[in-house]
C-alpha angles and dihedrals in degrees: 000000000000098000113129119129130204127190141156130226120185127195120189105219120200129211127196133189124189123193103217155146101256141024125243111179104192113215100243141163103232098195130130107213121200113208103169154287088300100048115022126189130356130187132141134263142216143217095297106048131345094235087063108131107168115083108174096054085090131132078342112191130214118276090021121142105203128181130206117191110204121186120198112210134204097208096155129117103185087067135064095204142356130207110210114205119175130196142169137266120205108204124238141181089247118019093034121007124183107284104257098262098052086046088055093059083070096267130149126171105267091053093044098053085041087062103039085051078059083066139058116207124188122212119202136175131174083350090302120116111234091178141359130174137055118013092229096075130224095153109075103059107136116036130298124217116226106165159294122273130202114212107289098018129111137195127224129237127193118197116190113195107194109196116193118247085215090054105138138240095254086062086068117131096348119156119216122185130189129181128213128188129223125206121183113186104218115213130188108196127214108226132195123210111185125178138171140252126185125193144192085013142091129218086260097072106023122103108257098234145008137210133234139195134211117217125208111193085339082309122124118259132142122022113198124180120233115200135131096280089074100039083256086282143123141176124213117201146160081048101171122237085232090075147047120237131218133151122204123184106237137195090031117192101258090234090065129071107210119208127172135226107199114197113169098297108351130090124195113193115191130204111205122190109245120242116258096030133105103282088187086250105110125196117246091213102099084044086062097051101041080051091054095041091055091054092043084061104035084053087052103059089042088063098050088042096058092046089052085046088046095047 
């Protein structure tokens, strides 16, 4: 029952500030959708590079407070969970120039993260501050956890952008763009459904629970209780891939043979009633007898009687 699965999938985000006139806020749906191991992430771009996914940084002003909502979305059916981890990425000449666009606004390195210095930024999540300083980022280096997301649910980011009011003239119509890199950690869990038969009884004379354990590589592990509270049934799950899995009903009442049926990931163990013990189903033979032999007997004394009575 060894079946978890375990991939990464990576996605480089841009984002992109530019200092302006004027502000146009895109309609956008700011969204990363994970669709699965095979395709990853998808969002959408803009004008300067099609891994833009900030849309209200725009033709920002001096002393503007300006807000991005971002979702992240587990969208994927070939999973049962992601974990979702960001992380900066400092640009470089070599290991990760401007994208072209931004290097065409006359923008190099030095200029852009003098600019972006200029800038705080605040990073939230859940009501917990992931980051919070200058926008052009140093602190989040090594990855970041965010969450962990069931099939269907998302998680919420917040990105403040603070601009200075004293912010000067050769700021101007600068651009500034940071990445920042997404990992989500995709996991298929093994699950275990076991449930309970029980044959040649009744729930007279059955115990009124069992006990199984878990087993972890043929170690103990996990003890769980069956009995009529939980419909003799339990359910297993987050079983790791490290590991195999297998579950065994111990301490078995000595009048039962137990036997298994084993079907993908359910396990059905059955209790039969041994031959030659007590089934709960008694014979009605000895109460016939008892039953004659009263009347014999009533019969009897009613004989004698009338002949006492005669005489």
């Amino acid at each position: 029952m060894k079946k978890l699965f375990k991939s990464l999938s990576v996605v480089l985000v841009a984002f992109v500030m530019v200092l302006g006139l004027s502000s146009n806020v895109h309609a956008a749906d700011n969204t990363l959708v994970y669709s699965g191991k095979e395709e990853g992430f998808g969002f959408g771009g803009s004008e300067y590079t099609p891994t833009d996914f900030f849309h209200n940084f725009k033709g920002v002003m001096p002393g503007d407070e300006l807000d991005e909502n971002v979702s992240i979305l587990n969208d994927a059916s070939d999973c049962s969970e992601i974990k979702v981890y960001i992380k900066n990425i400092v640009h470089d000449e070599n290991e990760n120039p401007m994208s072209p666009n931004v290097d065409l606004e006359e923008e190099n390195e030095v200029t852009m993260n003098d600019f972006l210095n200029q800038l705080t930024m605040t990073i939230t999540s859940g009501g917990n501050t992931i980051y919070s300083g200058s926008a052009y980022i140093q602190g989040m280096n090594e990855y970041i956890y965010l969450g962990t997301l069931q099939k269907g649910e998302s998680l919420d980011l917040n990105i403040h952008l603070s601009v200075p009011i004293e912010l000067g003239n050769e700021y101007a119509y600068r651009v500034g763009e940071v990445d920042w890199s997404f990992v989500s950690e995709a996991f298929t869990y093994e699950t275990i459904n076991v449930s309970k038969t029980w044959k040649g009884d009744n729930k007279k004379i059955r115990p009124t629970s069992v006990d199984v354990q878990l087993y972890k590589d043929g170690k103990e592990d996990e003890v769980i209780q069956l009995s009529q509270d939980n419909n003799w049934t339990y359910k297993f799950d987050h079983l790791s891939d490290e590991y195999e899995w297998t579950v065994k009903e111990i301490n078995v009442d000595s009048n039962y043979n137990v036997s298994y049926k084993i079907k993908g990931d359910n396990v059905e163990i059955i209790n039969k009633r041994k031959k030659g013990t007590n089934t709960g189903v008694q014979s009605n033979t000895g109460l016939y007898i008892g039953l004659l032999g009263i009347s014999a007997l009533v019969i009897i004394v009613l004989i004698v009687y009338r002949r006492k009575q005669n005489s």
